[in-house]
Each structure stands twice: as structure tokens, then as C-alpha cells.
């Protein structure tokens, strides 16, 4: 029988939200400590992801660890802030400027040390500023090489930690170096290190035009490289970072099916950006959605899905979903 | 209490399918007469749309009418073939070539006469070849004027019929003149005729980036111009013409809600392109999906939706949908 | 002979840039007064657009006017800030909350009075927060009615000013009420006022899947409603707000051709968001690109383009552009 | 000094065109033999790609070879028809049906033997039917495994030939197994064979949201796996298969720059689908565009581009392109 999924949330989801037009923020927000309490109160949540320097530093790491422990929460990942400061504006680990790359390496090491301090097994590298915008401005060969080498350096220094590369096709750069599942996997593999893998953010994958379930299969097939999962929803053209299940339905069934089939045993972590919503409620709704889908994926239904997939009849597969979700029509 | 929806299907949905790579067709298909029998056998289907010259001609119109009558089916619309012959390759009612425009006008009149013969109240104009492909090739002013004038001409000649303009952003032309709901409405209104309106094809609207429900509101608000509805599903970037409900779920609830609210009383017609599927089964599944959604939209739930919309709380609206479709999670 | 185009820039283009990940900003920026000097120094720039409350208030309007006069600059438009403050987070002129709508009306009136003070003939309404995000949260009928009525109210109060509605399909809301050219035109026309029209932002139009030139034709054909033009460039899937001509080339030729043909005599205003670039240089490059295209559109070439468009031969039109821009190949 | 590029064309580009709405075809077409004469007459064209069974069979291979020789043309690739017959409707080398897979293997072998017969070094595998359409219908693990194994089988049997896998995100399937550069590279590499690589079709890459130049860099960096290049143009959302340079300009400069930098020495082959155009003229225009760009990429300009890329200043790069293509503005 399959194991229960583990649910977590990125703490920053509960914080303030802003955009380039309303940079001062859409909401008034509680102090960071209360955010942890709020996260812990979401039914089903057992873990937290923290952004290095925003949420946690080497100085307050012990304190934060105690707070998490007090709520029975695990620290699921540390996300170094390599995207939110002016000095990363033209890249971090892939920057053309040597000093910037050195600073970025140091920031990554700091996040890794924090992870060790709080017994967190994973560093999640979302390298949002590492990419480019205009034609004829990126050194596509040289900068990609910097990126790989720097990831390899830091991952080699911390062999007890896992490093997950989170891809996203664009935003904030118009083109990201870690853009899609397969190209990110190529770089993870190029490091030659077992502790470098990939994080799928469902919304990023949808935005990239991927079938998320197929990205799961690819990452697991080529070396069990799916290290982490971020969940949210969108309309497929942009990273809208919405409540899970607010737009898509059937895709989540297919996704959770394949996560099971491919032996993913990591966290199911919420990564939303609730611009105008009560954040805890919005994140809680996502967890509730995923737990409900999980509850439907009994061994028996998993077997039914296996058979539908073997058959490959679009009408039958669609009907199966309809009969699962909607009432029958009586003539 | 709200009326029951009326479901219909375009007969050609049950016919052969092909594409530019496999032009000889994906399937072997029954004779046209059997297709009507197949359509009539789909639970809930009460009407049929026919393509002029493919499915019906002035010569066989009486025969076809008798066949439909024999199955208790209404003829819902006649769709003139202004897209499937070499002579329309560079446009029909908007072609730069005067003779082509005259031929297209005559073809439209013929479809209108057939509609009268079989007591069909609607001519559906999908002008797939009327548009352009390359920069600096379209006379954006002159050809749009031809298009409007020709539609006005024929609609004025048949004041007892309604003419629905079906929009689609691209395919087969890279840019269509009737591309989106609002621009098509502008042209319909420009004719100055009450019997010219718009047809929404759900997939075309999704492909155009519209919220289909909002297009319904716009068309009804500006003169009750929503004359007809085609249903199918897709992944939002292309007219995949899939089974209704195979990809989207919540959007159909919002769409059917607004169709009710805005007083749409036309047909709910299936317009799919089941490349590799058993066509009758695929169309039947679409009708079953829509009827099931319809059955859930009781007066009480319509009232709940009205309240959710007045409130505008994303989490509550999402939760309402989840609780309607998925089982609760028990901790 | 055709008139010379007039070029302007939105002052804020020269200010700081940020996004939701780097809210503190990508750059260090000069004081506002210097920005005007910078703008005036861009070759070809004769006008400025100002955002109400950010750049100009009723209190400092005379001072700003003097500064502009000192540089020989016109004030081209006032853009009320109905998007950048927390109170507009759930909408401004279309907000469900009555008091918010009243505040938004008052803000718009204030911008109109400022326009009068500085002899600026146009108020540009970009209503970025007026839209919605999730299914079943927007009152598509009621909120659109608020929007139209409030625009009508304020435009009726200031008959000596023109009001341009600037559309954009998404961002910051996932769906905007003013989303595309034609739906925005419908609402402008619905006011029944001659002084309400539409502003095309080239990037917004590309992002909406429009052929920008066709949107020009539509807006001018239906009542000469193209009141204003914003220029920038992008990759068609998002409002990247790049330097004009950095991605597209031929489309700008077609666009400027049709602006001429359709008698547009308003400003060609730069609206970029140079996240990481020297702003004055980036804006200056856009103006230089457009002026160079303008210089190529001699009466003789306009006539050639007219002939190409009448012919509609894709190869010839493409060749004409190639021969204009690239050297011939010698075998 | 860099070598001259070699240009070729897929013979079928000159043949008839159709789509799902106009399956009988947009044009009347000359006999196949004349098409070769037409292709040979296009200035700059030195090679031809042929589709197995459509253009060439084991029976007529010698005859075709003589015809090509007579025109001084090389056979650049053989493309097995694994997409254009009803039996491939649900997949070829990845089909669930074992017999279909065996037939597909045999068809691929036949193409390989034809290649040997006509001294053609490359088999280009565009596996358009190998993918899926609906959620819960694809065996994402098993079918991908079939695909890899079958490619490996045939490539191992013909070690003197190279096999290029041509990717495309969708069409005719809604999701292709060979969808993007990096995932296709993963499978090519998985075969463990040096003679399996990847073909970039520029339009497919644009449609996938890739920066084509970056895909070149990735494929060459990871094992010199860029085996072949197909050229055409589109609007980034679909495989419009247009004349090269009709939409994009700067991207082709960046692409040709990186093809040089990364040591690509294969063919520059035209792969268009001129629905309504004179085919030879449309293909010829593409070759002329690319040759003109090539002529501009002198050693000196290559060096300038290298410097721009090292600098990474968006405004300077954009200005450089403008000054190369457009006249200066004189105040």
C-alpha cells in the first residue's frame, strides 16, 4: 500500500505580496513568528520551506529551529536568496561579473550551512535572475558553464545535503538558464554529483508547455533526479501562482498518479503567491485539494488508472474522470 | 425555474478526420446516412448542424429533412462551406478577387435557401479562410469592408433567418478577420441588422485568451447578440477540439452559470474533431458532461454562485467547487 | 505629404524598476527633476507623460509645467494612479466596494484637473487593477457596468479633455476588463461621448495575439477612436516592455504604414520598463528605431506598400522588406 | 575564416499543401520530377531532403539518385514516412500496439537502406504521431521506453548513417514525446550511440518557447549532437512554417552567430509549408534571406558580436542591429 504524502508550505507564501506596479504590497502582514504559527495551523501541513536571509539567517537559525520543533514542523528546504537583492539583478551563480559570482557562491554556502544547522536535508536553488532578456546579450556557452561549475562546487562541499534546481521558463528574466525539466536535468547530471537534482514547480512546468506528469517520468527515469515538488495552479501562459485546483483538475490526478508510479517520496510543498487573498486560507485550500485527490487514489483506483493508460482510449479516460467527480445523468 | 438546455451536434464531427500530414484520414467512416442515425442515438441530442454541400444540398434537402424528422431531430444550423474548397483558399466573402466574393455570396445564399427548405432558423458563418498570413499582405481596411458588406447583403435578403458569425483567432489563416468575440460583435452590429449575431466556439474563445463567460456577457450586454454556442475543449493554445470536460472543469461551471444569467436560450452544440476517437462516443461523452454540470446548477446552487460572485473571495469560490466535486478530507 | 511623427516618453520609464521578487528595485535613480532633464535630452523627444501623484500633483502642477516649458516639452498625457496603491488592490473604477469606486472617481477627476492645469489634452486610463483572477469571483455584468458608468461620469465632467482607455489582457490581474482593442472600443463607444477613446500599447496588443496594425484599423474605422499610442517590444507572450525594435522589425513597418493610412495624428509615446538598463539610453534607442522606420516610409515607399498590400503575395512582400534592410546576395 | 553554409530544401515543400479543412489541397502541382528541377533552380540550393515512400522508394532510388546527380544536388536526408499513413495514427516507433511498432521499425530500416543507396549520410526522424492527446491515455514510461529502444535498434544496425531526431512540441499530437531540444537530447544520448543526434527545426523551437540559439549551444555542448537544421519562420505560438525572415530578424543573426561559434557544419535546410504561395519562390526567398545574413556575418562582425555578448548591454546590442539594418536618423 502506498505511503501517505507529506505536505509543506513555503513560509513566504504567508507574507506580503507585491508586484512591479504596487511595490509597497497588497496586504498588511503579521510578524514572521506569527506566520510560522499560521502555517502550523493549516490542516495537513507538516513542513516548512524557508528563504535564506529573509526568513532565516545563521544568527537566528537555532531560534527558528526551536520554533519549528515547537509546532512539530520539519524544515523541508532552505532557499537561498539569489534573486531578491539588487546585486543579483544581472545574475547570481551565472553572472558575467566574477565578484558577483563569488558573492553568490558564498550566499549559497551560507544557505547550506543554515540547512545543516536546522537539520534540513535540501537546498532549493531557484535561480530566477540567472538568464537573459535581449538577443545578443547572453554568453550562452560561458555563462551556462559558470552556472554548472558553481553548482558543482557548492554541492561537492556539502555532500550530506541535496540540491534541487528549480526551473522556470521566464520571470524575472525573459529567458532563464534553468528553463525546463530536461535542460535542467542535463545540467544537474553534468555535475556528476548524486546530490544534485531538480525541483518541479507545477506552475512553472505548465507555463513551459510541459505535461507535468511527463516531466516527473523523465526526471525519475534518468537517475531518480526529482528531488522536490512545488504546487500551485495557473492558466498555462504565466506563473499566476494560484490555489491548487482552482483551474486544473484532471491534470492533478494524472500528476499524482505518476508521482506514485515513479516512486517520488519527497514533499508536496505549496508555493503560491496569494496577491489579494488571505494567505493561510488560500494555502490551506491547496492542501485540502491535494489531500482529497490523494484520498481518491486508492490502490483500486490506481489500478483502474493503470488500465486506462494501457488502453489509451480518450473517451474512456474522460468518462472515468467524469464519473468520479460528477453525478450521473438520468434520462 | 430555468429551462432545460437543448443539445445538438455538428454532423461532420462523426465523419472522417484528417490533417495536413495525414490528409487521407485517420479513420474509416460510415456513409452519411448512418451518421445521422449515430447522432440521433446519442443520449440527450435533439438537434443537428449540417455543412452546406458536404452534408446537404438544395437537391437532397427534402430527403435530409425527412431523415431528421424520422429521428425526431431539429436542424439547428446550416454552415455554408466557405473554407473547404480550393477556390476559397485566399478568402471567400472578403477575398480580394471580385469573382471569388461573388461565388462566396452565392454559396451563402444557397445555404440560406437550404436552411429555409429544412425549417432551420440559423446560418452559421465560420469564415476560416477570411484572414491573412504574412505582414504587408492584407488590405485590413478594404477586405474588412468587403466582409461586412457581403454579410449585410445576404442577411438583408433573408430576414427570417439569423446569421451567426463564428470567430476564431487563427487556423487555417494565421490571422482571422473574425478573431475574437468583441471584434466580431463590432462587425455584426455594423451591419445594422437584427438578424446578424455571433457564435461562440468555446475552444476558439479559450485559444483567444478570453474568459468564455465574459465573452457571453459582452455579447448579450451589447444587444443580445449571442446567437449560438459550440462546445469542445482544449489546452488554451490551440483549437484541439477535444471532448468537453477532458481538460477544463471549473470554467464550464462559470460558463453555464453566465449563459443562464444572461438569458441565452439557444442550442448547446458539440463541435469536436475526434481525430483518433470513436466519434459518437466522444461526442456523447461531451453531452454527458454538460448535462451533468447542468443538473448540478439547481436554482439553489445558482443562488450560491451568485453570492460567491458578489463576495469575490477566491478561496471561498475554489472551496465551493472542491466541495461540490471532491470528497472531504477527514483528519 | 505626410506629417512628421511626434515622439514622447512616459517619465516613469526613467525611474526605478522593480518586480515581485526584487521589490526594492534594480537600480539607483536620480531625483524626479533630473529625470525630466534626461527625457528632454533624448533626441527627437518633444513630449512627456506624467503619472498623477507619482510625478505630478495639484500642488506642484505649475512648477512641473514650468519645468517642461523650460525644456520645450509638451505634457502629452496625465495617467492617474489607479493601480499602484493598496486601496486599488481589488479594483478602482470597477471595484465591488462602493467607497473604493468613489475614491477612484475622485482620483480620476484630480488627474483631469491636473491635465487642465498643465494644458495637457489627454487623460490616459490604464486600469490595471480592474479585472479579476479566479473563476467565480467576478461580477462580469455588474462590475463592467460600474466601469463604464464611472468612465462616462468623469469624461462628461471634462468635455475639453480626451480620455484614452489603455487595454492589456493581463497583469496585474489575470483577466483585465479592458483586455483587447475591440472590447475596450465597445465600452468607449457605450459611453456615448466623443471624448472617450482607446490607447494602444503595442506590447499589450502583441501579448493579446492581435496584429497591432489591424487594431489600429478597427479603432479608426469605428469612429476614429485611436486616441493614443504607447510603444515597446516583447516576445508576444508577456508584457516584457523592451526596447522598440529589439525583437520585431517588419511589424513596425506595417504598423507605421497603417497609422499613416488611417490618419492617426497623435503622439508616438515610449512606454518601456528597462529593468536592468540605463533608462534614458534604452528609451532613446526606441525613438531612434522608430524615427529611422519613419524616415524610410517616404511617399514613394508608402505607395509601394499600398501596391504590395493590394497584391497580397507573401513572397513579394517579404522580399521587399529584405531588399530594404539587407544587402543583395551575389552569386 | 569561416566556411560557407550549405543550403538545401525538403522536396515536399514544393508539393501540394492541405489542411484539415481543405484536405484536397490548396494548389495544383507539377509532377515530382519537375519539382526536383524547380528545387535545383533555386539560387544557392545544393541539396535535397526526400520523404521515404512519398518521394523515394527502394525501387526508384537509383533513378532519383541519377536525377539529383544530373542537377548537381546532394541528397541531404531521408525522412521516413512515420506520420502520414492511417496505420501510424496512434504512434509509430512508440505505438502501444506491438505490430505497429514492428512495421515502423521496418519502415525506418527501409529509409536507412534508401539512404545508403543514394549515398545520403542522414536519416531524419520526425516522429509526429508519437505522443498523446488526452490526460490519462499515455503510458509515459513504457511508450518512451519503446521509442528509445526502437531508435537504438535501427541506429545500431546502420552505424554508417546518422539519425537525427527532430523535435516539435505538438501537432499532429497535442503532446509529442520528442517535444523540446533537451528532452530529445536525453533520449538520443540514452541510446549510447554516437550516430544518434538531434535536428532543430527553427519554427518548432520557437513554438516551444526556446531561444533557438540556446538550443544550438545545449546540443553542441552535450556531445556535439546537433546533426541537422530545418529553417522556417512563425509567430511563436504555432508551426506556421513561413518564409524565413518574414517575421523574425534579430533572432536569425543570433542563431547564425551561435551556429558558427559552436562549430555546426551541417546543412541549412528549408522546411516550409507554403499553403497558398508559389512554393519555389517562397523557398527561394528563405534561402536568399539566410544567405544575406550569412554575408553580413564577416569575421569582423562576428568579433563585434562576440564583444557585444561579452558586454551584455541590451541597448548597445539593439543599437548595433539597428545600425546594421536601418539608416541613421539625421536631426
Coordinates of N, CA and C in Angstrom, one line a residue, chain A residues 96 132 134-141 144 175-177 180 182-183 185-187 190 208-211 213-214 217-218 221-222 236 250-251 253-254 257-258 261-262 305 308-314 317-318 320-321, chain D residues 96 132 134-141 144 175-177 180 182-183 185-187 190 208-211 213-214 217-218 221-222 236 250-251 253-254 257-258 261-262 305 308-314 317-318 320-321:
Chain A
X96 N 28.0 37.5 -15.3 CA 29.3 37.7 -16.0 C 30.4 38.3 -15.1
X132 N 18.6 35.7 -19.3 CA 18.9 36.9 -20.1 C 17.6 37.4 -20.7
X134 N 17.6 40.1 -23.8 CA 17.6 40.6 -25.2 C 18.5 39.7 -26.0
X135 N 18.1 39.6 -27.3 CA 19.0 38.9 -28.3 C 20.4 39.5 -28.2
X136 N 21.4 38.7 -28.4 CA 22.8 39.2 -28.5 C 23.3 39.8 -27.2
X137 N 22.8 39.4 -26.0 CA 23.4 39.9 -24.8 C 23.9 38.7 -23.9
X138 N 23.5 37.5 -24.1 CA 23.9 36.4 -23.2 C 25.1 35.6 -23.8
X139 N 26.0 35.3 -23.0 CA 27.0 34.4 -23.4 C 26.5 33.0 -23.0
X140 N 25.8 32.4 -24.0 CA 25.1 31.2 -23.8 C 26.0 30.0 -23.4
X141 N 27.2 30.0 -23.9 CA 28.1 29.0 -23.6 C 28.8 29.3 -22.2
X144 N 26.5 29.6 -19.0 CA 26.0 28.3 -18.6 C 27.1 27.4 -17.9
X175 N 14.4 35.0 -20.5 CA 14.8 33.6 -20.7 C 15.6 33.2 -19.5
X176 N 15.3 32.1 -18.9 CA 16.0 31.5 -17.7 C 17.0 30.5 -18.3
X177 N 18.2 30.3 -17.6 CA 19.0 29.2 -18.0 C 18.4 27.9 -17.5
X180 N 13.4 24.5 -18.3 CA 12.5 23.4 -18.5 C 13.1 22.2 -17.7
X182 N 14.0 19.1 -18.7 CA 15.0 18.3 -19.3 C 16.4 19.1 -19.4
X183 N 16.3 20.4 -19.7 CA 17.6 21.1 -19.8 C 18.2 21.3 -18.4
X185 N 17.8 19.1 -16.0 CA 18.3 17.8 -15.7 C 19.7 17.6 -16.3
X186 N 19.8 18.0 -17.5 CA 21.1 17.9 -18.2 C 22.2 18.6 -17.4
X187 N 21.9 19.7 -16.8 CA 23.0 20.4 -16.0 C 23.2 19.7 -14.7
X190 N 25.3 16.8 -15.4 CA 26.6 17.3 -15.8 C 27.5 17.5 -14.6
X208 N 5.7 26.2 -19.1 CA 6.7 25.8 -20.1 C 6.0 24.9 -21.2
X209 N 4.7 24.7 -21.1 CA 4.1 23.8 -22.1 C 4.3 22.4 -21.8
X210 N 4.8 22.0 -20.7 CA 5.1 20.6 -20.4 C 3.8 19.9 -19.9
X211 N 3.7 18.6 -20.1 CA 2.7 17.9 -19.3 C 3.5 17.5 -18.0
X213 N 3.2 15.6 -15.6 CA 3.4 14.2 -15.3 C 4.6 13.6 -16.1
X214 N 4.7 14.1 -17.4 CA 5.8 13.5 -18.2 C 7.1 14.0 -17.7
X217 N 8.1 11.8 -15.0 CA 8.6 10.5 -15.5 C 10.1 10.7 -16.1
X218 N 10.3 11.7 -16.8 CA 11.6 12.0 -17.3 C 12.7 12.1 -16.2
X221 N 13.2 8.8 -14.5 CA 13.7 7.8 -15.4 C 15.3 8.0 -15.5
X222 N 15.7 9.2 -15.7 CA 17.1 9.4 -15.9 C 17.8 9.7 -14.5
X236 N -1.7 28.4 -17.6 CA -0.7 27.9 -18.6 C 0.1 28.9 -19.3
X250 N -8.2 17.4 -13.8 CA -7.7 16.1 -14.3 C -6.2 16.0 -14.3
X251 N -5.5 17.1 -14.6 CA -4.0 17.0 -14.6 C -3.5 16.7 -13.3
X253 N -4.8 14.7 -11.1 CA -5.0 13.2 -10.9 C -3.8 12.5 -11.7
X254 N -3.6 12.9 -12.9 CA -2.5 12.3 -13.7 C -1.2 12.5 -13.0
X257 N -0.9 10.4 -9.8 CA -0.7 9.0 -10.3 C 0.7 8.7 -10.6
X258 N 1.3 9.6 -11.4 CA 2.7 9.3 -11.9 C 3.7 9.5 -10.8
X261 N 3.6 6.3 -9.2 CA 4.2 5.2 -10.0 C 5.7 5.3 -10.1
X262 N 6.2 6.5 -10.1 CA 7.7 6.7 -10.3 C 8.4 6.8 -9.0
X305 N -6.6 3.3 -13.2 CA -5.9 4.3 -14.0 C -4.8 3.6 -14.8
X308 N -6.6 2.2 -17.7 CA -7.0 3.2 -18.7 C -5.8 3.6 -19.5
X309 N -4.7 3.8 -18.8 CA -3.4 4.2 -19.5 C -3.0 3.2 -20.5
X310 N -3.1 1.9 -20.1 CA -2.7 0.8 -21.0 C -3.6 0.8 -22.2
X311 N -4.9 1.1 -22.0 CA -5.9 1.1 -23.1 C -5.7 2.3 -24.0
X312 N -5.5 3.5 -23.4 CA -5.3 4.7 -24.2 C -6.5 5.2 -25.0
X313 N -7.7 4.9 -24.4 CA -8.9 5.4 -25.1 C -9.4 6.7 -24.5
X314 N -9.3 7.8 -25.2 CA -9.5 9.1 -24.7 C -10.9 9.2 -24.1
X317 N -11.1 7.3 -20.7 CA -10.4 8.0 -19.6 C -11.2 9.2 -19.2
X318 N -11.7 10.0 -20.1 CA -12.5 11.2 -19.8 C -13.8 10.8 -19.0
X320 N -14.2 8.2 -17.2 CA -13.8 7.7 -15.8 C -13.7 8.9 -14.9
X321 N -13.0 9.9 -15.3 CA -12.9 11.1 -14.5 C -14.2 11.7 -14.2
Chain D
X96 N 1.5 1.7 -28.8 CA 1.2 0.6 -27.8 C 1.1 -0.7 -28.5
X132 N 0.8 11.9 -27.5 CA -0.5 11.6 -26.9 C -1.4 12.9 -26.9
X134 N -4.8 13.2 -24.7 CA -5.6 13.4 -23.5 C -4.9 13.0 -22.3
X135 N -5.3 13.6 -21.1 CA -4.8 13.1 -19.8 C -5.2 11.6 -19.7
X136 N -4.4 10.9 -19.0 CA -4.6 9.5 -18.6 C -4.8 8.6 -19.8
X137 N -4.1 8.9 -20.9 CA -4.1 8.0 -22.0 C -2.7 7.5 -22.4
X138 N -1.7 8.2 -22.0 CA -0.3 7.8 -22.5 C 0.4 7.0 -21.4
X139 N 1.1 6.0 -21.8 CA 2.0 5.3 -20.9 C 3.3 6.0 -21.0
X140 N 3.5 7.0 -20.2 CA 4.6 7.9 -20.3 C 5.9 7.2 -20.1
X141 N 5.9 6.1 -19.3 CA 7.2 5.4 -19.1 C 7.4 4.3 -20.2
X144 N 7.7 5.7 -23.9 CA 9.0 6.4 -24.1 C 10.1 5.3 -24.2
X175 N 0.6 16.4 -27.5 CA 1.9 16.4 -26.8 C 2.8 15.4 -27.6
X176 N 4.0 15.8 -28.0 CA 4.9 14.9 -28.6 C 5.9 14.3 -27.6
X177 N 6.4 13.1 -27.8 CA 7.4 12.6 -27.0 C 8.7 13.3 -27.2
X180 N 11.0 18.9 -27.1 CA 11.9 20.1 -27.0 C 13.4 19.6 -27.2
X182 N 16.1 19.6 -25.2 CA 16.8 18.9 -24.2 C 16.2 17.6 -23.9
X183 N 14.9 17.4 -24.0 CA 14.4 16.1 -23.7 C 14.7 15.1 -24.9
X185 N 17.4 15.4 -26.7 CA 18.8 15.1 -26.5 C 19.0 14.0 -25.4
X186 N 18.2 14.0 -24.4 CA 18.3 13.0 -23.3 C 18.1 11.6 -24.0
X187 N 17.1 11.5 -24.8 CA 16.8 10.2 -25.4 C 17.9 9.8 -26.4
X190 N 20.7 8.6 -24.5 CA 20.4 7.3 -23.8 C 20.6 6.1 -24.7
X208 N 8.2 26.1 -29.1 CA 8.4 25.5 -27.8 C 8.9 26.6 -26.7
X209 N 9.0 27.8 -27.2 CA 9.4 28.9 -26.2 C 10.9 28.9 -26.0
X210 N 11.6 28.2 -26.8 CA 13.1 28.2 -26.7 C 13.7 29.4 -27.4
X211 N 14.8 29.8 -26.9 CA 15.7 30.7 -27.7 C 16.5 29.7 -28.6
X213 N 19.0 29.8 -30.4 CA 20.4 29.8 -30.3 C 20.9 29.0 -29.1
X214 N 20.1 29.1 -28.0 CA 20.5 28.4 -26.8 C 20.3 26.9 -27.0
X217 N 23.4 25.7 -28.6 CA 24.5 25.7 -27.6 C 24.4 24.4 -26.8
X218 N 23.2 24.1 -26.3 CA 23.0 22.9 -25.5 C 23.3 21.7 -26.2
X221 N 27.1 21.5 -26.9 CA 27.8 21.3 -25.6 C 27.8 19.9 -25.1
X222 N 26.6 19.3 -25.1 CA 26.5 18.0 -24.6 C 26.7 16.9 -25.7
X236 N 5.6 32.3 -33.2 CA 6.0 31.7 -31.9 C 4.9 30.9 -31.2
X250 N 16.3 39.7 -35.9 CA 17.5 39.7 -35.0 C 17.8 38.2 -34.5
X251 N 16.8 37.5 -34.3 CA 17.0 36.1 -33.8 C 17.8 35.3 -34.8
X253 N 20.1 36.4 -36.7 CA 21.5 36.8 -36.6 C 22.1 36.1 -35.4
X254 N 21.4 36.1 -34.3 CA 21.9 35.4 -33.1 C 22.1 33.9 -33.4
X257 N 25.1 33.3 -35.7 CA 26.3 33.5 -34.9 C 26.7 32.3 -34.1
X258 N 25.7 31.7 -33.4 CA 26.0 30.6 -32.5 C 26.2 29.3 -33.2
X261 N 29.8 29.7 -33.9 CA 30.6 29.6 -32.7 C 30.7 28.1 -32.2
X262 N 29.6 27.4 -32.4 CA 29.5 26.1 -31.8 C 29.9 25.0 -32.9
X305 N 30.1 41.0 -32.5 CA 29.0 40.3 -31.8 C 29.6 39.6 -30.5
X308 N 29.8 42.3 -28.0 CA 28.5 42.7 -27.5 C 28.0 41.7 -26.5
X309 N 28.2 40.4 -26.8 CA 27.8 39.4 -25.9 C 28.5 39.4 -24.6
X310 N 29.8 39.7 -24.7 CA 30.6 39.7 -23.5 C 30.2 40.9 -22.7
X311 N 29.8 42.0 -23.3 CA 29.3 43.2 -22.6 C 27.9 43.0 -22.0
X312 N 27.0 42.5 -22.8 CA 25.7 42.2 -22.3 C 24.9 43.4 -22.1
X313 N 25.1 44.5 -22.8 CA 24.3 45.7 -22.7 C 23.2 45.7 -23.7
X314 N 21.9 45.6 -23.3 CA 20.8 45.4 -24.2 C 20.7 46.6 -25.2
X317 N 23.5 46.3 -27.9 CA 23.2 45.2 -28.8 C 22.1 45.6 -29.8
X318 N 21.1 46.2 -29.2 CA 19.9 46.6 -30.1 C 20.4 47.7 -31.1
X320 N 23.3 48.1 -32.3 CA 24.2 47.5 -33.3 C 23.4 46.9 -34.4
X321 N 22.3 46.2 -34.0 CA 21.5 45.6 -35.0 C 20.8 46.7 -35.9

